[in-house]
Amino acid sequence: DIVMTQSPDSLAVSLGERATINCKSSQSVLYGSDNKNYLTWYQQKPRQPPKVLISWASTRESGVPDRFSGSGSGTEFTLTISSLQAEDVAVYYCQQHYSSTITFGGGTKVEIK
Amino acid sequence: QVQLVQSGAEVKKPGSSVKVSCEASGGILSSYPISWVRQAPGQGLEWMGRIIPMFDITNYAQTFQDRLRITADKSTNTVYMELTSLESDDTALYYCAKSFGELFPFDSWGQGTLVTVSS
């Protein structure tokens, strides 16, 4: 199975400051035939199911604020919140769907400092 | 827009089985792969397995291979997840989630079903 490793486990950021979350896969999730990274970022708020923020490593979902961005390719990926807002307090997960056996990162809890 | 509605909370004894349903409204369930993802209290997300209802094709995470069964009833647009030989570690919130295709992100989630395993 592809192992997804997120870092840090948690971070506290001041309002308006940048938050950066990293995700590393144990093997490449870049599919050669379409040149897409099969990597998605989810946001999960308490007592809610996860919600897609960024798909294909860097494509923001409709309605997601542009302060959220995704980057990276192959095995290393980053989710950036450019200016943290109070409503961004949540746990963020990366997920690979390159393999038919899907795996998630362990999650990163983002809080306000 | 397909919405997924899951069955209610369950309390089970160790060694027993649980069967959770996931009904699709607003669309045809058989067209899309449906996965099951669980989340133990205070923990992360764990993918368990999926079914492609149109073809009744399933695949399971190795961890659950021996005691997980995912089935679909196309006539009622419902997918079922049955987990056997329950242990206390199986206490978790169980979600169904839909994707556009087998290798696509999950674009719609059920509300979650809490399964508590306790003697």
PDB file of C-alpha atoms in Angstrom:
ATOM      1  CA  ASP A   1       0.000   0.000   0.000  1.00  0.00           C
ATOM      2  CA  ILE A   2       1.067   3.600  -0.582  1.00  0.00           C
ATOM      3  CA  VAL A   3       1.868   5.227   2.755  1.00  0.00           C
ATOM      4  CA  MET A   4       0.929   8.892   3.119  1.00  0.00           C
ATOM      5  CA  THR A   5       2.885  10.849   5.729  1.00  0.00           C
ATOM      6  CA  GLN A   6       1.686  14.273   6.784  1.00  0.00           C
ATOM      7  CA  SER A   7       3.551  16.889   8.771  1.00  0.00           C
ATOM      8  CA  PRO A   8       3.186  18.478  11.170  1.00  0.00           C
ATOM      9  CA  ASP A   9       0.584  16.641  13.239  1.00  0.00           C
ATOM     10  CA  SER A  10      -0.710  19.994  14.413  1.00  0.00           C
ATOM     11  CA  LEU A  11       0.069  23.660  14.050  1.00  0.00           C
ATOM     12  CA  ALA A  12      -1.104  26.889  15.609  1.00  0.00           C
ATOM     13  CA  VAL A  13      -1.069  29.971  13.400  1.00  0.00           C
ATOM     14  CA  SER A  14      -2.084  33.569  14.101  1.00  0.00           C
ATOM     15  CA  LEU A  15      -5.067  34.960  12.260  1.00  0.00           C
ATOM     16  CA  GLY A  16      -3.975  36.340   8.898  1.00  0.00           C
ATOM     17  CA  GLU A  17      -0.740  34.345   8.868  1.00  0.00           C
ATOM     18  CA  ARG A  18       0.275  31.524   6.554  1.00  0.00           C
ATOM     19  CA  ALA A  19      -0.251  27.857   7.356  1.00  0.00           C
ATOM     20  CA  THR A  20       1.673  25.167   5.479  1.00  0.00           C
ATOM     21  CA  ILE A  21       0.944  21.450   5.606  1.00  0.00           C
ATOM     22  CA  ASN A  22       3.114  18.815   3.965  1.00  0.00           C
ATOM     23  CA  CYS A  23       2.238  15.401   2.613  1.00  0.00           C
ATOM     24  CA  LYS A  24       4.657  12.797   1.344  1.00  0.00           C
ATOM     25  CA  SER A  25       3.743   9.564  -0.438  1.00  0.00           C
ATOM     26  CA  SER A  26       5.863   6.409  -0.316  1.00  0.00           C
ATOM     27  CA  GLN A  27       5.680   6.170  -4.101  1.00  0.00           C
ATOM     28  CA  SER A  28       4.786   8.535  -6.894  1.00  0.00           C
ATOM     29  CA  VAL A  29       1.100   9.298  -7.411  1.00  0.00           C
ATOM     30  CA  LEU A  30       1.727  10.992 -10.747  1.00  0.00           C
ATOM     31  CA  TYR A  31      -0.063   9.067 -13.471  1.00  0.00           C
ATOM     32  CA  GLY A  32       1.982   9.129 -16.650  1.00  0.00           C
ATOM     33  CA  SER A  33      -0.827   8.799 -19.167  1.00  0.00           C
ATOM     34  CA  ASP A  34      -2.638  11.978 -18.088  1.00  0.00           C
ATOM     35  CA  ASN A  35       0.149  13.753 -16.180  1.00  0.00           C
ATOM     36  CA  LYS A  36      -2.120  14.191 -13.161  1.00  0.00           C
ATOM     37  CA  ASN A  37      -1.221  13.714  -9.528  1.00  0.00           C
ATOM     38  CA  TYR A  38      -3.872  11.516  -7.911  1.00  0.00           C
ATOM     39  CA  LEU A  39      -3.720  13.470  -4.668  1.00  0.00           C
ATOM     40  CA  THR A  40      -6.604  15.225  -2.894  1.00  0.00           C
ATOM     41  CA  TRP A  41      -6.748  17.499   0.140  1.00  0.00           C
ATOM     42  CA  TYR A  42      -9.770  17.355   2.470  1.00  0.00           C
ATOM     43  CA  GLN A  43     -10.872  19.629   5.281  1.00  0.00           C
ATOM     44  CA  GLN A  44     -12.791  18.138   8.200  1.00  0.00           C
ATOM     45  CA  LYS A  45     -14.510  20.294  10.787  1.00  0.00           C
ATOM     46  CA  PRO A  46     -15.850  18.823  14.037  1.00  0.00           C
ATOM     47  CA  ARG A  47     -18.910  16.624  13.679  1.00  0.00           C
ATOM     48  CA  GLN A  48     -18.831  16.891   9.880  1.00  0.00           C
ATOM     49  CA  PRO A  49     -17.666  14.555   7.123  1.00  0.00           C
ATOM     50  CA  PRO A  50     -14.587  15.615   5.165  1.00  0.00           C
ATOM     51  CA  LYS A  51     -14.930  18.073   2.317  1.00  0.00           C
ATOM     52  CA  VAL A  52     -12.747  18.295  -0.792  1.00  0.00           C
ATOM     53  CA  LEU A  53     -10.612  21.451  -0.897  1.00  0.00           C
ATOM     54  CA  ILE A  54      -8.065  20.631  -3.586  1.00  0.00           C
ATOM     55  CA  SER A  55      -8.120  17.799  -6.097  1.00  0.00           C
ATOM     56  CA  TRP A  56      -5.444  16.558  -8.495  1.00  0.00           C
ATOM     57  CA  ALA A  57      -2.902  18.181  -6.151  1.00  0.00           C
ATOM     58  CA  SER A  58      -3.594  21.755  -7.213  1.00  0.00           C
ATOM     59  CA  THR A  59      -7.167  22.200  -8.501  1.00  0.00           C
ATOM     60  CA  ARG A  60      -9.272  24.172  -6.073  1.00  0.00           C
ATOM     61  CA  GLU A  61     -12.868  22.953  -5.784  1.00  0.00           C
ATOM     62  CA  SER A  62     -15.673  25.297  -6.706  1.00  0.00           C
ATOM     63  CA  GLY A  63     -16.541  27.565  -3.790  1.00  0.00           C
ATOM     64  CA  VAL A  64     -13.268  27.043  -1.930  1.00  0.00           C
ATOM     65  CA  PRO A  65     -11.664  30.379  -1.004  1.00  0.00           C
ATOM     66  CA  ASP A  66      -8.569  31.265  -2.987  1.00  0.00           C
ATOM     67  CA  ARG A  67      -6.482  31.494   0.177  1.00  0.00           C
ATOM     68  CA  PHE A  68      -6.261  27.696  -0.110  1.00  0.00           C
ATOM     69  CA  SER A  69      -3.751  26.376  -2.611  1.00  0.00           C
ATOM     70  CA  GLY A  70      -2.102  23.053  -3.359  1.00  0.00           C
ATOM     71  CA  SER A  71       1.255  22.354  -4.944  1.00  0.00           C
ATOM     72  CA  GLY A  72       3.719  19.563  -5.523  1.00  0.00           C
ATOM     73  CA  SER A  73       4.127  16.562  -7.766  1.00  0.00           C
ATOM     74  CA  GLY A  74       5.226  12.955  -7.633  1.00  0.00           C
ATOM     75  CA  THR A  75       5.745  12.199  -3.962  1.00  0.00           C
ATOM     76  CA  GLU A  76       5.788  15.573  -2.194  1.00  0.00           C
ATOM     77  CA  PHE A  77       2.820  17.894  -1.791  1.00  0.00           C
ATOM     78  CA  THR A  78       1.890  21.016   0.121  1.00  0.00           C
ATOM     79  CA  LEU A  79      -1.381  22.607   1.180  1.00  0.00           C
ATOM     80  CA  THR A  80      -1.064  26.309   1.928  1.00  0.00           C
ATOM     81  CA  ILE A  81      -3.540  28.587   3.623  1.00  0.00           C
ATOM     82  CA  SER A  82      -2.213  32.007   2.734  1.00  0.00           C
ATOM     83  CA  SER A  83      -4.056  34.010   5.381  1.00  0.00           C
ATOM     84  CA  LEU A  84      -5.630  31.926   8.129  1.00  0.00           C
ATOM     85  CA  GLN A  85      -9.201  32.757   9.056  1.00  0.00           C
ATOM     86  CA  ALA A  86     -11.125  31.621  12.124  1.00  0.00           C
ATOM     87  CA  GLU A  87     -13.317  29.354  10.011  1.00  0.00           C
ATOM     88  CA  ASP A  88     -10.265  27.442   8.790  1.00  0.00           C
ATOM     89  CA  VAL A  89      -9.820  25.718  12.152  1.00  0.00           C
ATOM     90  CA  ALA A  90     -10.117  22.074  11.161  1.00  0.00           C
ATOM     91  CA  VAL A  91      -8.185  18.890  10.501  1.00  0.00           C
ATOM     92  CA  TYR A  92      -6.714  18.565   7.031  1.00  0.00           C
ATOM     93  CA  TYR A  93      -6.030  15.239   5.309  1.00  0.00           C
ATOM     94  CA  CYS A  94      -4.234  14.290   2.137  1.00  0.00           C
ATOM     95  CA  GLN A  95      -5.406  11.222   0.241  1.00  0.00           C
ATOM     96  CA  GLN A  96      -3.959   9.280  -2.653  1.00  0.00           C
ATOM     97  CA  HIS A  97      -6.317   7.664  -5.156  1.00  0.00           C
ATOM     98  CA  TYR A  98      -3.596   6.562  -7.559  1.00  0.00           C
ATOM     99  CA  SER A  99      -3.812   3.020  -6.284  1.00  0.00           C
ATOM    100  CA  SER A 100      -7.050   1.032  -6.136  1.00  0.00           C
ATOM    101  CA  THR A 101      -6.255   0.754  -2.412  1.00  0.00           C
ATOM    102  CA  ILE A 102      -6.862   4.284  -1.184  1.00  0.00           C
ATOM    103  CA  THR A 103      -4.851   5.675   1.706  1.00  0.00           C
ATOM    104  CA  PHE A 104      -4.997   8.868   3.767  1.00  0.00           C
ATOM    105  CA  GLY A 105      -2.391  10.839   5.604  1.00  0.00           C
ATOM    106  CA  GLY A 106      -2.689  10.947   9.370  1.00  0.00           C
ATOM    107  CA  GLY A 107      -4.151  14.453   9.399  1.00  0.00           C
ATOM    108  CA  THR A 108      -2.958  17.885  10.505  1.00  0.00           C
ATOM    109  CA  LYS A 109      -4.908  19.832  13.083  1.00  0.00           C
ATOM    110  CA  VAL A 110      -4.868  23.588  12.451  1.00  0.00           C
ATOM    111  CA  GLU A 111      -5.651  25.922  15.331  1.00  0.00           C
ATOM    112  CA  ILE A 112      -5.487  29.636  16.016  1.00  0.00           C
ATOM    113  CA  LYS A 113      -2.479  30.869  17.996  1.00  0.00           C
TER     114      LYS A 113
ATOM    115  CA  GLN B   1     -26.529  16.022  -7.060  1.00  0.00           C
ATOM    116  CA  VAL B   2     -26.399  12.635  -5.352  1.00  0.00           C
ATOM    117  CA  GLN B   3     -26.901  12.726  -1.586  1.00  0.00           C
ATOM    118  CA  LEU B   4     -25.982   9.791   0.621  1.00  0.00           C
ATOM    119  CA  VAL B   5     -28.111   8.965   3.665  1.00  0.00           C
ATOM    120  CA  GLN B   6     -26.863   6.368   6.123  1.00  0.00           C
ATOM    121  CA  SER B   7     -28.667   4.214   8.664  1.00  0.00           C
ATOM    122  CA  GLY B   8     -28.683   5.042  12.357  1.00  0.00           C
ATOM    123  CA  ALA B   9     -26.274   4.385  15.187  1.00  0.00           C
ATOM    124  CA  GLU B  10     -25.633   0.830  16.373  1.00  0.00           C
ATOM    125  CA  VAL B  11     -24.440  -0.725  19.604  1.00  0.00           C
ATOM    126  CA  LYS B  12     -22.976  -4.211  19.262  1.00  0.00           C
ATOM    127  CA  LYS B  13     -21.379  -6.862  21.464  1.00  0.00           C
ATOM    128  CA  PRO B  14     -17.833  -8.075  20.801  1.00  0.00           C
ATOM    129  CA  GLY B  15     -17.827 -10.980  18.363  1.00  0.00           C
ATOM    130  CA  SER B  16     -21.042  -9.912  16.648  1.00  0.00           C
ATOM    131  CA  SER B  17     -21.610  -8.288  13.240  1.00  0.00           C
ATOM    132  CA  VAL B  18     -22.983  -4.961  12.079  1.00  0.00           C
ATOM    133  CA  LYS B  19     -24.589  -3.982   8.793  1.00  0.00           C
ATOM    134  CA  VAL B  20     -24.792  -0.301   7.841  1.00  0.00           C
ATOM    135  CA  SER B  21     -26.704   1.022   4.856  1.00  0.00           C
ATOM    136  CA  CYS B  22     -26.059   3.980   2.555  1.00  0.00           C
ATOM    137  CA  GLU B  23     -28.927   5.112   0.330  1.00  0.00           C
ATOM    138  CA  ALA B  24     -28.474   7.482  -2.594  1.00  0.00           C
ATOM    139  CA  SER B  25     -31.048  10.098  -3.419  1.00  0.00           C
ATOM    140  CA  GLY B  26     -31.005  12.391  -6.420  1.00  0.00           C
ATOM    141  CA  GLY B  27     -29.103  10.034  -8.655  1.00  0.00           C
ATOM    142  CA  ILE B  28     -28.417   6.511  -9.707  1.00  0.00           C
ATOM    143  CA  LEU B  29     -26.078   4.861  -7.241  1.00  0.00           C
ATOM    144  CA  SER B  30     -25.047   2.092  -9.586  1.00  0.00           C
ATOM    145  CA  SER B  31     -23.175   4.529 -11.798  1.00  0.00           C
ATOM    146  CA  TYR B  32     -20.585   5.426  -9.178  1.00  0.00           C
ATOM    147  CA  PRO B  33     -18.088   3.606  -6.960  1.00  0.00           C
ATOM    148  CA  ILE B  34     -19.041   3.776  -3.300  1.00  0.00           C
ATOM    149  CA  SER B  35     -16.378   3.468  -0.617  1.00  0.00           C
ATOM    150  CA  TRP B  36     -16.566   3.005   3.123  1.00  0.00           C
ATOM    151  CA  VAL B  37     -14.250   5.042   5.350  1.00  0.00           C
ATOM    152  CA  ARG B  38     -14.118   4.823   9.114  1.00  0.00           C
ATOM    153  CA  GLN B  39     -12.879   7.186  11.799  1.00  0.00           C
ATOM    154  CA  ALA B  40     -12.215   5.996  15.321  1.00  0.00           C
ATOM    155  CA  PRO B  41     -12.824   8.560  18.085  1.00  0.00           C
ATOM    156  CA  GLY B  42     -10.243  11.324  17.853  1.00  0.00           C
ATOM    157  CA  GLN B  43      -8.398   9.500  15.057  1.00  0.00           C
ATOM    158  CA  GLY B  44      -7.859   9.863  11.320  1.00  0.00           C
ATOM    159  CA  LEU B  45      -9.595   8.476   8.250  1.00  0.00           C
ATOM    160  CA  GLU B  46      -9.209   4.834   7.254  1.00  0.00           C
ATOM    161  CA  TRP B  47     -10.412   3.523   3.899  1.00  0.00           C
ATOM    162  CA  MET B  48     -12.026   0.112   4.222  1.00  0.00           C
ATOM    163  CA  GLY B  49     -13.137  -0.876   0.751  1.00  0.00           C
ATOM    164  CA  ARG B  50     -15.363  -0.038  -2.191  1.00  0.00           C
ATOM    165  CA  ILE B  51     -17.979  -1.419  -4.529  1.00  0.00           C
ATOM    166  CA  ILE B  52     -18.785  -0.493  -8.107  1.00  0.00           C
ATOM    167  CA  PRO B  53     -22.494  -1.324  -8.032  1.00  0.00           C
ATOM    168  CA  MET B  54     -22.968  -1.464 -11.783  1.00  0.00           C
ATOM    169  CA  PHE B  55     -20.609  -4.434 -12.020  1.00  0.00           C
ATOM    170  CA  ASP B  56     -20.781  -5.690  -8.416  1.00  0.00           C
ATOM    171  CA  ILE B  57     -16.999  -5.379  -8.277  1.00  0.00           C
ATOM    172  CA  THR B  58     -15.516  -4.966  -4.810  1.00  0.00           C
ATOM    173  CA  ASN B  59     -12.070  -4.437  -3.398  1.00  0.00           C
ATOM    174  CA  TYR B  60     -11.087  -4.296   0.227  1.00  0.00           C
ATOM    175  CA  ALA B  61      -8.206  -2.964   2.261  1.00  0.00           C
ATOM    176  CA  GLN B  62      -5.970  -5.797   3.400  1.00  0.00           C
ATOM    177  CA  THR B  63      -6.780  -4.977   7.041  1.00  0.00           C
ATOM    178  CA  PHE B  64     -10.437  -5.870   6.529  1.00  0.00           C
ATOM    179  CA  GLN B  65     -10.145  -8.548   3.842  1.00  0.00           C
ATOM    180  CA  ASP B  66     -11.393 -11.389   6.033  1.00  0.00           C
ATOM    181  CA  ARG B  67     -14.347  -9.754   7.775  1.00  0.00           C
ATOM    182  CA  LEU B  68     -15.739  -7.027   5.529  1.00  0.00           C
ATOM    183  CA  ARG B  69     -18.467  -7.436   2.943  1.00  0.00           C
ATOM    184  CA  ILE B  70     -19.800  -4.592   0.802  1.00  0.00           C
ATOM    185  CA  THR B  71     -22.914  -5.232  -1.277  1.00  0.00           C
ATOM    186  CA  ALA B  72     -25.310  -3.161  -3.361  1.00  0.00           C
ATOM    187  CA  ASP B  73     -29.017  -3.305  -4.090  1.00  0.00           C
ATOM    188  CA  LYS B  74     -29.450  -1.459  -7.364  1.00  0.00           C
ATOM    189  CA  SER B  75     -33.243  -1.597  -7.161  1.00  0.00           C
ATOM    190  CA  THR B  76     -33.222   0.555  -4.007  1.00  0.00           C
ATOM    191  CA  ASN B  77     -30.068   2.593  -4.724  1.00  0.00           C
ATOM    192  CA  THR B  78     -28.555   1.285  -1.486  1.00  0.00           C
ATOM    193  CA  VAL B  79     -25.089   0.038  -0.589  1.00  0.00           C
ATOM    194  CA  TYR B  80     -24.442  -2.054   2.512  1.00  0.00           C
ATOM    195  CA  MET B  81     -21.316  -2.508   4.634  1.00  0.00           C
ATOM    196  CA  GLU B  82     -21.189  -5.560   6.868  1.00  0.00           C
ATOM    197  CA  LEU B  83     -18.322  -5.992   9.327  1.00  0.00           C
ATOM    198  CA  THR B  84     -18.050  -9.243  11.275  1.00  0.00           C
ATOM    199  CA  SER B  85     -16.146 -10.415  14.378  1.00  0.00           C
ATOM    200  CA  LEU B  86     -16.424  -6.976  15.953  1.00  0.00           C
ATOM    201  CA  GLU B  87     -13.952  -5.867  18.600  1.00  0.00           C
ATOM    202  CA  SER B  88     -13.827  -2.758  20.767  1.00  0.00           C
ATOM    203  CA  ASP B  89     -11.286  -1.263  18.321  1.00  0.00           C
ATOM    204  CA  ASP B  90     -14.045  -1.239  15.688  1.00  0.00           C
ATOM    205  CA  THR B  91     -15.863   1.491  17.621  1.00  0.00           C
ATOM    206  CA  ALA B  92     -15.897   4.301  15.085  1.00  0.00           C
ATOM    207  CA  LEU B  93     -17.889   6.593  12.856  1.00  0.00           C
ATOM    208  CA  TYR B  94     -18.442   4.824   9.530  1.00  0.00           C
ATOM    209  CA  TYR B  95     -18.914   6.926   6.394  1.00  0.00           C
ATOM    210  CA  CYS B  96     -19.942   5.986   2.888  1.00  0.00           C
ATOM    211  CA  ALA B  97     -18.466   8.171   0.172  1.00  0.00           C
ATOM    212  CA  LYS B  98     -19.068   8.459  -3.546  1.00  0.00           C
ATOM    213  CA  SER B  99     -16.555   9.126  -6.280  1.00  0.00           C
ATOM    214  CA  PHE B 100     -17.026   9.794  -9.971  1.00  0.00           C
ATOM    215  CA  GLY B 101     -14.803   6.861 -10.851  1.00  0.00           C
ATOM    216  CA  GLU B 102     -12.570   4.317  -9.186  1.00  0.00           C
ATOM    217  CA  LEU B 103      -9.515   6.594  -9.150  1.00  0.00           C
ATOM    218  CA  PHE B 104     -11.319   9.851  -8.370  1.00  0.00           C
ATOM    219  CA  PRO B 105     -11.659  11.867  -5.132  1.00  0.00           C
ATOM    220  CA  PHE B 106     -14.682  11.439  -2.892  1.00  0.00           C
ATOM    221  CA  ASP B 107     -17.108  14.162  -3.941  1.00  0.00           C
ATOM    222  CA  SER B 108     -20.017  13.266  -1.667  1.00  0.00           C
ATOM    223  CA  TRP B 109     -20.163  11.744   1.807  1.00  0.00           C
ATOM    224  CA  GLY B 110     -22.879  10.280   3.976  1.00  0.00           C
ATOM    225  CA  GLN B 111     -23.525  11.801   7.384  1.00  0.00           C
ATOM    226  CA  GLY B 112     -21.755   8.963   9.181  1.00  0.00           C
ATOM    227  CA  THR B 113     -23.014   6.091  11.332  1.00  0.00           C
ATOM    228  CA  LEU B 114     -21.621   5.586  14.824  1.00  0.00           C
ATOM    229  CA  VAL B 115     -20.952   1.943  15.649  1.00  0.00           C
ATOM    230  CA  THR B 116     -20.139   1.252  19.279  1.00  0.00           C
ATOM    231  CA  VAL B 117     -18.756  -2.136  20.264  1.00  0.00           C
ATOM    232  CA  SER B 118     -19.094  -2.776  23.964  1.00  0.00           C
ATOM    233  CA  SER B 119     -19.792  -5.679  26.250  1.00  0.00           C
TER     234      SER B 119
END
